[in-house]
């Protein structure tokens, strides 16, 4: 499979999250053999868990399946630039590469703000590839927030 | 209860973590009425979960109990400066105050490295109080790593 097809699976998860009323972000973890080992969408509302971002849900599932707190050589595909929490979790898990779609100037922690991988306190720095299916990833988020503003009269954030 | 007695409960959790062979960090979450609603020690090894730091385990338990992904007005007591992952999770949960013990120049994300709360991408900035029972918190970590170095012939990190 190519990186585009992995990102398509992440996009499916993002769309499913939107249908559940969750901020539409999706993630896919791929093992060193190219096998998809975990897929997840954002679940913060349904789980009442501020840590249940797509990346963390997928990471916890993949670690449980591997019986290890480290995923050396695994790749993460995610539709939105990870926040500082997810970036630091991916570093702690020693994930090899991160492919993300849309940039997140408002809440991102890889290319914005905390820039988690740019400090020596991140003991592992995954390779990062941005802009993968970026326009499509962004469109899902834009439609979700536009619809929510229409319903609520205000944007309650994501 | 005073902040020292809350930190004593966090220290108990840190000692219990050490006995389980986990990096000895403990955390306590207190609700706006001063009630302890969650206590936890680090569980990354036992759970095979790189996100199972004491702060995150306590945060998830308190959110589940509250039925909310936000803990407005809650206080967190933790024996070690939170890493970038935990700091960002605490900001996402809107925790009001963070009291921590030992400073963590190697892996900290509050006063070191990513300094998560110092960027506009952190949409909430908890009040931070450092050095609470700092010497005692540090001593538990120092003894743990010193013992491990003795057993392994090397420090395998934390």
PDB file of C-alpha atoms in Angstrom:
ATOM      1  CA  UNK A   1       0.000   0.000   0.000  1.00  0.00           C
ATOM      2  CA  UNK A   2       1.109   3.548  -0.605  1.00  0.00           C
ATOM      3  CA  UNK A   3       1.097   6.377   1.892  1.00  0.00           C
ATOM      4  CA  UNK A   4      -1.939   7.850   0.115  1.00  0.00           C
ATOM      5  CA  UNK A   5      -3.979   4.724   0.777  1.00  0.00           C
ATOM      6  CA  UNK A   6      -2.977   4.712   4.468  1.00  0.00           C
ATOM      7  CA  UNK A   7      -4.062   8.354   4.652  1.00  0.00           C
ATOM      8  CA  UNK A   8      -7.343   7.418   2.988  1.00  0.00           C
ATOM      9  CA  UNK A   9      -8.023   5.068   5.898  1.00  0.00           C
ATOM     10  CA  UNK A  10      -7.255   7.906   8.316  1.00  0.00           C
ATOM     11  CA  UNK A  11      -9.673  10.129   6.353  1.00  0.00           C
ATOM     12  CA  UNK A  12     -12.391   7.476   6.705  1.00  0.00           C
ATOM     13  CA  UNK A  13     -11.863   7.564  10.466  1.00  0.00           C
ATOM     14  CA  UNK A  14     -12.080  11.367  10.441  1.00  0.00           C
ATOM     15  CA  UNK A  15     -15.394  11.254   8.542  1.00  0.00           C
ATOM     16  CA  UNK A  16     -16.788   8.664  10.971  1.00  0.00           C
ATOM     17  CA  UNK A  17     -15.748  10.903  13.895  1.00  0.00           C
ATOM     18  CA  UNK A  18     -17.617  13.843  12.342  1.00  0.00           C
ATOM     19  CA  UNK A  19     -20.740  11.699  12.092  1.00  0.00           C
ATOM     20  CA  UNK A  20     -20.457  10.979  15.828  1.00  0.00           C
ATOM     21  CA  UNK A  21     -20.193  14.722  16.550  1.00  0.00           C
ATOM     22  CA  UNK A  22     -16.485  14.517  17.379  1.00  0.00           C
ATOM     23  CA  UNK A  23     -13.872  16.884  15.946  1.00  0.00           C
ATOM     24  CA  UNK A  24     -13.027  15.007  12.728  1.00  0.00           C
ATOM     25  CA  UNK A  25      -9.483  13.716  13.036  1.00  0.00           C
ATOM     26  CA  UNK A  26      -8.465  10.175  12.115  1.00  0.00           C
ATOM     27  CA  UNK A  27      -5.275   8.165  12.593  1.00  0.00           C
ATOM     28  CA  UNK A  28      -3.758   4.901  11.359  1.00  0.00           C
ATOM     29  CA  UNK A  29      -0.739   3.039  12.747  1.00  0.00           C
ATOM     30  CA  UNK A  30       1.279   0.827  10.412  1.00  0.00           C
ATOM     31  CA  UNK A  31       3.835  -1.730  11.592  1.00  0.00           C
ATOM     32  CA  UNK A  32       7.305  -2.183  10.044  1.00  0.00           C
ATOM     33  CA  UNK A  33       5.866  -4.774   7.603  1.00  0.00           C
ATOM     34  CA  UNK A  34       3.329  -2.296   6.240  1.00  0.00           C
ATOM     35  CA  UNK A  35       0.381  -3.878   8.060  1.00  0.00           C
ATOM     36  CA  UNK A  36      -2.271  -1.562   9.521  1.00  0.00           C
ATOM     37  CA  UNK A  37      -2.369  -2.467  13.228  1.00  0.00           C
ATOM     38  CA  UNK A  38      -4.702   0.248  14.575  1.00  0.00           C
ATOM     39  CA  UNK A  39      -7.180   2.789  13.205  1.00  0.00           C
ATOM     40  CA  UNK A  40      -9.038   5.363  15.295  1.00  0.00           C
ATOM     41  CA  UNK A  41     -10.991   8.569  15.177  1.00  0.00           C
ATOM     42  CA  UNK A  42     -11.145  11.252  17.832  1.00  0.00           C
ATOM     43  CA  UNK A  43     -13.251  10.076  20.809  1.00  0.00           C
ATOM     44  CA  UNK A  44     -12.835  12.804  23.426  1.00  0.00           C
ATOM     45  CA  UNK A  45     -16.563  13.466  23.852  1.00  0.00           C
ATOM     46  CA  UNK A  46     -17.860   9.917  23.727  1.00  0.00           C
ATOM     47  CA  UNK A  47     -15.195   8.711  26.171  1.00  0.00           C
ATOM     48  CA  UNK A  48     -15.230  11.843  28.399  1.00  0.00           C
ATOM     49  CA  UNK A  49     -11.451  11.714  27.981  1.00  0.00           C
ATOM     50  CA  UNK A  50      -9.409  14.745  26.925  1.00  0.00           C
ATOM     51  CA  UNK A  51      -6.549  12.399  25.992  1.00  0.00           C
ATOM     52  CA  UNK A  52      -8.676  10.372  23.534  1.00  0.00           C
ATOM     53  CA  UNK A  53      -7.340  12.082  20.412  1.00  0.00           C
ATOM     54  CA  UNK A  54      -7.189   9.802  17.367  1.00  0.00           C
ATOM     55  CA  UNK A  55      -3.398   9.436  17.661  1.00  0.00           C
ATOM     56  CA  UNK A  56      -3.520   8.409  21.346  1.00  0.00           C
ATOM     57  CA  UNK A  57      -6.400   5.959  20.855  1.00  0.00           C
ATOM     58  CA  UNK A  58      -4.510   4.295  17.975  1.00  0.00           C
ATOM     59  CA  UNK A  59      -1.229   4.345  19.908  1.00  0.00           C
ATOM     60  CA  UNK A  60      -2.722   2.688  22.983  1.00  0.00           C
ATOM     61  CA  UNK A  61      -4.416   0.018  20.859  1.00  0.00           C
ATOM     62  CA  UNK A  62      -1.217  -0.739  18.922  1.00  0.00           C
ATOM     63  CA  UNK A  63       0.880  -0.904  22.106  1.00  0.00           C
ATOM     64  CA  UNK A  64      -1.637  -3.248  23.735  1.00  0.00           C
ATOM     65  CA  UNK A  65      -1.582  -5.471  20.628  1.00  0.00           C
ATOM     66  CA  UNK A  66       2.228  -5.462  20.519  1.00  0.00           C
ATOM     67  CA  UNK A  67       2.546  -5.977  24.287  1.00  0.00           C
ATOM     68  CA  UNK A  68       5.049  -3.129  24.383  1.00  0.00           C
ATOM     69  CA  UNK A  69       5.168   0.532  25.309  1.00  0.00           C
ATOM     70  CA  UNK A  70       7.430   1.125  22.295  1.00  0.00           C
ATOM     71  CA  UNK A  71       6.567   0.942  18.602  1.00  0.00           C
ATOM     72  CA  UNK A  72       9.995   1.156  17.009  1.00  0.00           C
ATOM     73  CA  UNK A  73       9.782   1.378  13.222  1.00  0.00           C
ATOM     74  CA  UNK A  74       6.013   1.970  13.131  1.00  0.00           C
ATOM     75  CA  UNK A  75       4.489   4.794  11.044  1.00  0.00           C
ATOM     76  CA  UNK A  76       1.577   7.018  12.055  1.00  0.00           C
ATOM     77  CA  UNK A  77      -0.785   8.597   9.532  1.00  0.00           C
ATOM     78  CA  UNK A  78      -3.027  11.335  10.893  1.00  0.00           C
ATOM     79  CA  UNK A  79      -5.275  13.834   9.148  1.00  0.00           C
ATOM     80  CA  UNK A  80      -4.232  16.824  11.306  1.00  0.00           C
ATOM     81  CA  UNK A  81      -0.910  18.035  12.688  1.00  0.00           C
ATOM     82  CA  UNK A  82      -0.571  16.432  16.148  1.00  0.00           C
ATOM     83  CA  UNK A  83      -0.947  18.643  19.228  1.00  0.00           C
ATOM     84  CA  UNK A  84       1.813  18.791  21.870  1.00  0.00           C
ATOM     85  CA  UNK A  85       0.239  15.939  23.866  1.00  0.00           C
ATOM     86  CA  UNK A  86       0.102  13.570  20.884  1.00  0.00           C
ATOM     87  CA  UNK A  87       3.517  14.583  19.572  1.00  0.00           C
ATOM     88  CA  UNK A  88       5.124  13.847  22.947  1.00  0.00           C
ATOM     89  CA  UNK A  89       3.264  10.529  23.233  1.00  0.00           C
ATOM     90  CA  UNK A  90       4.487   9.491  19.764  1.00  0.00           C
ATOM     91  CA  UNK A  91       8.051  10.399  20.744  1.00  0.00           C
ATOM     92  CA  UNK A  92       7.742   8.392  23.968  1.00  0.00           C
ATOM     93  CA  UNK A  93       6.550   5.395  21.927  1.00  0.00           C
ATOM     94  CA  UNK A  94       9.524   5.767  19.550  1.00  0.00           C
ATOM     95  CA  UNK A  95       7.252   5.865  16.472  1.00  0.00           C
ATOM     96  CA  UNK A  96       9.457   6.066  13.386  1.00  0.00           C
ATOM     97  CA  UNK A  97       7.592   8.377  11.008  1.00  0.00           C
ATOM     98  CA  UNK A  98       4.625  10.710  11.220  1.00  0.00           C
ATOM     99  CA  UNK A  99       2.682  11.564   8.057  1.00  0.00           C
ATOM    100  CA  UNK A 100       0.081  14.264   8.582  1.00  0.00           C
ATOM    101  CA  UNK A 101      -2.440  16.062   6.403  1.00  0.00           C
ATOM    102  CA  UNK A 102      -3.691  19.489   7.447  1.00  0.00           C
ATOM    103  CA  UNK A 103      -1.514  22.008   9.241  1.00  0.00           C
ATOM    104  CA  UNK A 104      -2.832  23.212  12.635  1.00  0.00           C
ATOM    105  CA  UNK A 105      -1.616  26.735  13.447  1.00  0.00           C
ATOM    106  CA  UNK A 106      -4.237  27.004  16.219  1.00  0.00           C
ATOM    107  CA  UNK A 107      -3.412  23.886  18.260  1.00  0.00           C
ATOM    108  CA  UNK A 108      -0.506  22.066  16.583  1.00  0.00           C
ATOM    109  CA  UNK A 109       2.583  21.034  18.542  1.00  0.00           C
ATOM    110  CA  UNK A 110       4.898  19.740  15.787  1.00  0.00           C
ATOM    111  CA  UNK A 111       5.383  22.676  13.386  1.00  0.00           C
ATOM    112  CA  UNK A 112       3.730  25.226  15.691  1.00  0.00           C
ATOM    113  CA  UNK A 113       3.819  26.366  19.324  1.00  0.00           C
ATOM    114  CA  UNK A 114       5.607  23.887  21.585  1.00  0.00           C
ATOM    115  CA  UNK A 115       7.359  22.237  18.579  1.00  0.00           C
ATOM    116  CA  UNK A 116       7.820  19.182  20.765  1.00  0.00           C
ATOM    117  CA  UNK A 117      10.442  17.403  18.631  1.00  0.00           C
ATOM    118  CA  UNK A 118      12.758  20.421  18.507  1.00  0.00           C
ATOM    119  CA  UNK A 119      13.894  20.160  22.150  1.00  0.00           C
ATOM    120  CA  UNK A 120      16.384  17.744  23.753  1.00  0.00           C
ATOM    121  CA  UNK A 121      13.618  16.739  26.223  1.00  0.00           C
ATOM    122  CA  UNK A 122      12.059  14.751  23.338  1.00  0.00           C
ATOM    123  CA  UNK A 123      14.277  11.671  23.553  1.00  0.00           C
ATOM    124  CA  UNK A 124      13.245  10.487  20.106  1.00  0.00           C
ATOM    125  CA  UNK A 125      12.429  12.565  17.044  1.00  0.00           C
ATOM    126  CA  UNK A 126      10.203  10.821  14.499  1.00  0.00           C
ATOM    127  CA  UNK A 127      10.679  11.771  10.847  1.00  0.00           C
ATOM    128  CA  UNK A 128       7.818  14.107   9.907  1.00  0.00           C
ATOM    129  CA  UNK A 129       6.091  14.425   6.504  1.00  0.00           C
ATOM    130  CA  UNK A 130       3.364  17.063   6.245  1.00  0.00           C
ATOM    131  CA  UNK A 131       0.708  17.979   3.689  1.00  0.00           C
ATOM    132  CA  UNK A 132      -0.269  14.379   2.789  1.00  0.00           C
ATOM    133  CA  UNK A 133      -3.779  14.720   1.263  1.00  0.00           C
ATOM    134  CA  UNK A 134      -3.709  18.085   3.046  1.00  0.00           C
ATOM    135  CA  UNK A 135      -6.571  19.767   1.159  1.00  0.00           C
ATOM    136  CA  UNK A 136      -8.911  16.823   1.756  1.00  0.00           C
ATOM    137  CA  UNK A 137      -8.028  16.604   5.462  1.00  0.00           C
ATOM    138  CA  UNK A 138      -8.618  20.340   5.861  1.00  0.00           C
ATOM    139  CA  UNK A 139     -11.921  20.242   4.002  1.00  0.00           C
ATOM    140  CA  UNK A 140     -13.420  17.727   6.459  1.00  0.00           C
ATOM    141  CA  UNK A 141     -12.496  19.964   9.395  1.00  0.00           C
ATOM    142  CA  UNK A 142     -13.728  23.124   7.674  1.00  0.00           C
ATOM    143  CA  UNK A 143     -17.113  21.568   6.843  1.00  0.00           C
ATOM    144  CA  UNK A 144     -17.511  20.244  10.390  1.00  0.00           C
ATOM    145  CA  UNK A 145     -16.870  23.601  12.057  1.00  0.00           C
ATOM    146  CA  UNK A 146     -18.897  25.503   9.477  1.00  0.00           C
ATOM    147  CA  UNK A 147     -21.875  23.186  10.114  1.00  0.00           C
ATOM    148  CA  UNK A 148     -21.437  23.515  13.899  1.00  0.00           C
ATOM    149  CA  UNK A 149     -21.301  27.319  13.701  1.00  0.00           C
ATOM    150  CA  UNK A 150     -24.523  27.171  11.689  1.00  0.00           C
ATOM    151  CA  UNK A 151     -26.171  24.999  14.359  1.00  0.00           C
ATOM    152  CA  UNK A 152     -24.831  26.787  17.446  1.00  0.00           C
ATOM    153  CA  UNK A 153     -24.424  30.345  16.257  1.00  0.00           C
ATOM    154  CA  UNK A 154     -20.815  30.114  17.461  1.00  0.00           C
ATOM    155  CA  UNK A 155     -17.708  27.994  17.034  1.00  0.00           C
ATOM    156  CA  UNK A 156     -17.194  26.096  20.267  1.00  0.00           C
ATOM    157  CA  UNK A 157     -13.683  25.048  19.282  1.00  0.00           C
ATOM    158  CA  UNK A 158     -11.954  21.750  18.720  1.00  0.00           C
TER     159      UNK A 158
ATOM    160  CA  UNK B   1      -6.150  19.295  53.936  1.00  0.00           C
ATOM    161  CA  UNK B   2      -3.089  21.298  53.047  1.00  0.00           C
ATOM    162  CA  UNK B   3      -1.141  21.079  49.831  1.00  0.00           C
ATOM    163  CA  UNK B   4       1.592  19.192  51.740  1.00  0.00           C
ATOM    164  CA  UNK B   5      -0.814  16.416  52.670  1.00  0.00           C
ATOM    165  CA  UNK B   6      -2.036  16.108  49.073  1.00  0.00           C
ATOM    166  CA  UNK B   7       1.598  15.860  47.965  1.00  0.00           C
ATOM    167  CA  UNK B   8       2.154  13.188  50.627  1.00  0.00           C
ATOM    168  CA  UNK B   9      -0.508  11.090  48.914  1.00  0.00           C
ATOM    169  CA  UNK B  10       1.256  11.621  45.581  1.00  0.00           C
ATOM    170  CA  UNK B  11       4.519  10.523  47.238  1.00  0.00           C
ATOM    171  CA  UNK B  12       2.833   7.335  48.482  1.00  0.00           C
ATOM    172  CA  UNK B  13       1.813   6.600  44.882  1.00  0.00           C
ATOM    173  CA  UNK B  14       5.379   7.228  43.710  1.00  0.00           C
ATOM    174  CA  UNK B  15       6.761   4.789  46.296  1.00  0.00           C
ATOM    175  CA  UNK B  16       4.200   2.162  45.292  1.00  0.00           C
ATOM    176  CA  UNK B  17       5.211   2.640  41.634  1.00  0.00           C
ATOM    177  CA  UNK B  18       8.876   2.065  42.547  1.00  0.00           C
ATOM    178  CA  UNK B  19       7.929  -1.196  44.268  1.00  0.00           C
ATOM    179  CA  UNK B  20       6.243  -2.324  41.036  1.00  0.00           C
ATOM    180  CA  UNK B  21       9.425  -1.494  39.075  1.00  0.00           C
ATOM    181  CA  UNK B  22       7.899   1.590  37.452  1.00  0.00           C
ATOM    182  CA  UNK B  23       9.626   4.972  37.328  1.00  0.00           C
ATOM    183  CA  UNK B  24       8.455   6.395  40.669  1.00  0.00           C
ATOM    184  CA  UNK B  25       6.105   9.268  39.923  1.00  0.00           C
ATOM    185  CA  UNK B  26       2.758   9.744  41.679  1.00  0.00           C
ATOM    186  CA  UNK B  27      -0.179  12.092  41.109  1.00  0.00           C
ATOM    187  CA  UNK B  28      -3.333  13.167  42.938  1.00  0.00           C
ATOM    188  CA  UNK B  29      -6.322  15.069  41.535  1.00  0.00           C
ATOM    189  CA  UNK B  30      -8.395  17.211  43.884  1.00  0.00           C
ATOM    190  CA  UNK B  31     -11.828  18.625  43.014  1.00  0.00           C
ATOM    191  CA  UNK B  32     -12.913  22.212  43.713  1.00  0.00           C
ATOM    192  CA  UNK B  33     -14.246  21.123  47.143  1.00  0.00           C
ATOM    193  CA  UNK B  34     -10.850  19.792  48.191  1.00  0.00           C
ATOM    194  CA  UNK B  35     -11.848  16.136  47.784  1.00  0.00           C
ATOM    195  CA  UNK B  36      -9.280  13.734  46.370  1.00  0.00           C
ATOM    196  CA  UNK B  37     -10.982  12.216  43.308  1.00  0.00           C
ATOM    197  CA  UNK B  38      -8.119  10.223  41.777  1.00  0.00           C
ATOM    198  CA  UNK B  39      -4.687   8.954  42.798  1.00  0.00           C
ATOM    199  CA  UNK B  40      -2.274   7.123  40.509  1.00  0.00           C
ATOM    200  CA  UNK B  41       1.308   6.068  40.045  1.00  0.00           C
ATOM    201  CA  UNK B  42       3.160   5.627  36.795  1.00  0.00           C
ATOM    202  CA  UNK B  43       1.983   2.442  34.997  1.00  0.00           C
ATOM    203  CA  UNK B  44       3.685   2.572  31.607  1.00  0.00           C
ATOM    204  CA  UNK B  45       5.323  -0.852  31.929  1.00  0.00           C
ATOM    205  CA  UNK B  46       2.498  -2.765  33.540  1.00  0.00           C
ATOM    206  CA  UNK B  47      -0.036  -1.406  31.053  1.00  0.00           C
ATOM    207  CA  UNK B  48       2.296  -1.495  28.000  1.00  0.00           C
ATOM    208  CA  UNK B  49       1.121   2.078  27.485  1.00  0.00           C
ATOM    209  CA  UNK B  50       3.544   4.965  26.926  1.00  0.00           C
ATOM    210  CA  UNK B  51       0.740   7.398  27.843  1.00  0.00           C
ATOM    211  CA  UNK B  52       0.154   5.820  31.277  1.00  0.00           C
ATOM    212  CA  UNK B  53       2.113   8.440  33.213  1.00  0.00           C
ATOM    213  CA  UNK B  54       0.720   9.092  36.712  1.00  0.00           C
ATOM    214  CA  UNK B  55      -0.866  12.393  35.625  1.00  0.00           C
ATOM    215  CA  UNK B  56      -2.682  10.852  32.638  1.00  0.00           C
ATOM    216  CA  UNK B  57      -3.927   7.834  34.604  1.00  0.00           C
ATOM    217  CA  UNK B  58      -5.314  10.153  37.306  1.00  0.00           C
ATOM    218  CA  UNK B  59      -6.762  12.537  34.713  1.00  0.00           C
ATOM    219  CA  UNK B  60      -8.586   9.798  32.830  1.00  0.00           C
ATOM    220  CA  UNK B  61      -9.999   8.358  36.064  1.00  0.00           C
ATOM    221  CA  UNK B  62     -11.192  11.772  37.285  1.00  0.00           C
ATOM    222  CA  UNK B  63     -12.786  12.605  33.922  1.00  0.00           C
ATOM    223  CA  UNK B  64     -14.554   9.247  33.837  1.00  0.00           C
ATOM    224  CA  UNK B  65     -15.856   9.839  37.378  1.00  0.00           C
ATOM    225  CA  UNK B  66     -16.990  13.380  36.520  1.00  0.00           C
ATOM    226  CA  UNK B  67     -18.486  12.318  33.174  1.00  0.00           C
ATOM    227  CA  UNK B  68     -16.678  15.204  31.548  1.00  0.00           C
ATOM    228  CA  UNK B  69     -13.584  15.800  29.454  1.00  0.00           C
ATOM    229  CA  UNK B  70     -12.968  19.000  31.434  1.00  0.00           C
ATOM    230  CA  UNK B  71     -11.952  19.392  35.078  1.00  0.00           C
ATOM    231  CA  UNK B  72     -12.424  23.114  35.596  1.00  0.00           C
ATOM    232  CA  UNK B  73     -11.195  24.229  39.038  1.00  0.00           C
ATOM    233  CA  UNK B  74      -9.473  20.920  39.845  1.00  0.00           C
ATOM    234  CA  UNK B  75      -5.897  20.823  41.191  1.00  0.00           C
ATOM    235  CA  UNK B  76      -3.210  18.299  40.274  1.00  0.00           C
ATOM    236  CA  UNK B  77      -0.409  17.306  42.639  1.00  0.00           C
ATOM    237  CA  UNK B  78       2.460  15.381  41.046  1.00  0.00           C
ATOM    238  CA  UNK B  79       5.886  14.443  42.375  1.00  0.00           C
ATOM    239  CA  UNK B  80       7.763  15.340  39.157  1.00  0.00           C
ATOM    240  CA  UNK B  81       7.509  18.199  36.665  1.00  0.00           C
ATOM    241  CA  UNK B  82       5.071  17.015  33.957  1.00  0.00           C
ATOM    242  CA  UNK B  83       6.447  16.125  30.522  1.00  0.00           C
ATOM    243  CA  UNK B  84       5.090  17.832  27.384  1.00  0.00           C
ATOM    244  CA  UNK B  85       2.446  15.102  26.910  1.00  0.00           C
ATOM    245  CA  UNK B  86       1.065  15.440  30.432  1.00  0.00           C
ATOM    246  CA  UNK B  87       1.273  19.243  30.431  1.00  0.00           C
ATOM    247  CA  UNK B  88      -0.741  19.441  27.201  1.00  0.00           C
ATOM    248  CA  UNK B  89      -3.292  16.912  28.517  1.00  0.00           C
ATOM    249  CA  UNK B  90      -3.750  18.961  31.714  1.00  0.00           C
ATOM    250  CA  UNK B  91      -4.260  22.116  29.629  1.00  0.00           C
ATOM    251  CA  UNK B  92      -6.820  20.314  27.437  1.00  0.00           C
ATOM    252  CA  UNK B  93      -8.699  19.244  30.586  1.00  0.00           C
ATOM    253  CA  UNK B  94      -8.677  22.857  31.880  1.00  0.00           C
ATOM    254  CA  UNK B  95      -7.102  21.797  35.211  1.00  0.00           C
ATOM    255  CA  UNK B  96      -6.835  24.906  37.390  1.00  0.00           C
ATOM    256  CA  UNK B  97      -3.542  24.463  39.259  1.00  0.00           C
ATOM    257  CA  UNK B  98      -0.545  22.182  39.042  1.00  0.00           C
ATOM    258  CA  UNK B  99       1.632  21.628  42.125  1.00  0.00           C
ATOM    259  CA  UNK B 100       4.769  19.655  41.396  1.00  0.00           C
ATOM    260  CA  UNK B 101       7.734  18.449  43.414  1.00  0.00           C
ATOM    261  CA  UNK B 102      11.005  17.700  41.639  1.00  0.00           C
ATOM    262  CA  UNK B 103      12.192  19.651  38.622  1.00  0.00           C
ATOM    263  CA  UNK B 104      12.864  17.575  35.469  1.00  0.00           C
ATOM    264  CA  UNK B 105      15.495  19.197  33.259  1.00  0.00           C
ATOM    265  CA  UNK B 106      15.879  15.927  31.295  1.00  0.00           C
ATOM    266  CA  UNK B 107      12.248  15.333  30.276  1.00  0.00           C
ATOM    267  CA  UNK B 108      10.110  18.170  31.674  1.00  0.00           C
ATOM    268  CA  UNK B 109       7.724  20.132  29.464  1.00  0.00           C
ATOM    269  CA  UNK B 110       6.515  22.872  31.821  1.00  0.00           C
ATOM    270  CA  UNK B 111       9.667  24.749  32.921  1.00  0.00           C
ATOM    271  CA  UNK B 112      11.929  23.020  30.379  1.00  0.00           C
ATOM    272  CA  UNK B 113      12.037  22.140  26.681  1.00  0.00           C
ATOM    273  CA  UNK B 114       8.647  22.506  25.000  1.00  0.00           C
ATOM    274  CA  UNK B 115       7.346  24.755  27.854  1.00  0.00           C
ATOM    275  CA  UNK B 116       3.855  23.790  26.748  1.00  0.00           C
ATOM    276  CA  UNK B 117       1.966  26.519  28.621  1.00  0.00           C
ATOM    277  CA  UNK B 118       4.040  29.340  27.138  1.00  0.00           C
ATOM    278  CA  UNK B 119       2.544  29.125  23.639  1.00  0.00           C
ATOM    279  CA  UNK B 120      -0.839  30.355  22.358  1.00  0.00           C
ATOM    280  CA  UNK B 121      -1.531  26.785  21.127  1.00  0.00           C
ATOM    281  CA  UNK B 122      -2.159  25.871  24.807  1.00  0.00           C
ATOM    282  CA  UNK B 123      -5.711  27.181  25.083  1.00  0.00           C
ATOM    283  CA  UNK B 124      -5.618  27.105  28.876  1.00  0.00           C
ATOM    284  CA  UNK B 125      -2.688  27.820  31.179  1.00  0.00           C
ATOM    285  CA  UNK B 126      -2.971  26.241  34.623  1.00  0.00           C
ATOM    286  CA  UNK B 127      -1.332  28.106  37.522  1.00  0.00           C
ATOM    287  CA  UNK B 128       1.927  26.288  38.310  1.00  0.00           C
ATOM    288  CA  UNK B 129       3.592  25.895  41.732  1.00  0.00           C
ATOM    289  CA  UNK B 130       6.918  24.054  41.775  1.00  0.00           C
ATOM    290  CA  UNK B 131       9.213  22.663  44.450  1.00  0.00           C
ATOM    291  CA  UNK B 132       6.428  21.280  46.726  1.00  0.00           C
ATOM    292  CA  UNK B 133       8.205  18.636  48.875  1.00  0.00           C
ATOM    293  CA  UNK B 134      10.818  18.830  46.127  1.00  0.00           C
ATOM    294  CA  UNK B 135      13.708  17.185  47.996  1.00  0.00           C
ATOM    295  CA  UNK B 136      11.582  14.196  49.017  1.00  0.00           C
ATOM    296  CA  UNK B 137      10.182  13.740  45.484  1.00  0.00           C
ATOM    297  CA  UNK B 138      13.689  13.882  44.041  1.00  0.00           C
ATOM    298  CA  UNK B 139      15.087  11.449  46.595  1.00  0.00           C
ATOM    299  CA  UNK B 140      12.630   8.706  45.561  1.00  0.00           C
ATOM    300  CA  UNK B 141      13.670   9.075  41.915  1.00  0.00           C
ATOM    301  CA  UNK B 142      17.372   9.200  42.746  1.00  0.00           C
ATOM    302  CA  UNK B 143      17.193   6.028  44.866  1.00  0.00           C
ATOM    303  CA  UNK B 144      15.216   4.202  42.170  1.00  0.00           C
ATOM    304  CA  UNK B 145      17.684   4.967  39.376  1.00  0.00           C
ATOM    305  CA  UNK B 146      20.687   4.374  41.597  1.00  0.00           C
ATOM    306  CA  UNK B 147      19.309   0.920  42.536  1.00  0.00           C
ATOM    307  CA  UNK B 148      18.542   0.150  38.884  1.00  0.00           C
ATOM    308  CA  UNK B 149      22.022   1.168  37.773  1.00  0.00           C
ATOM    309  CA  UNK B 150      23.382  -1.150  40.443  1.00  0.00           C
ATOM    310  CA  UNK B 151      21.249  -4.046  39.152  1.00  0.00           C
ATOM    311  CA  UNK B 152      21.698  -3.441  35.418  1.00  0.00           C
ATOM    312  CA  UNK B 153      25.142  -1.933  35.238  1.00  0.00           C
ATOM    313  CA  UNK B 154      23.568   0.939  33.323  1.00  0.00           C
ATOM    314  CA  UNK B 155      20.791   3.508  33.585  1.00  0.00           C
ATOM    315  CA  UNK B 156      18.051   2.458  31.168  1.00  0.00           C
ATOM    316  CA  UNK B 157      16.261   5.771  31.471  1.00  0.00           C
ATOM    317  CA  UNK B 158      12.896   6.907  32.735  1.00  0.00           C
TER     318      UNK B 158
END
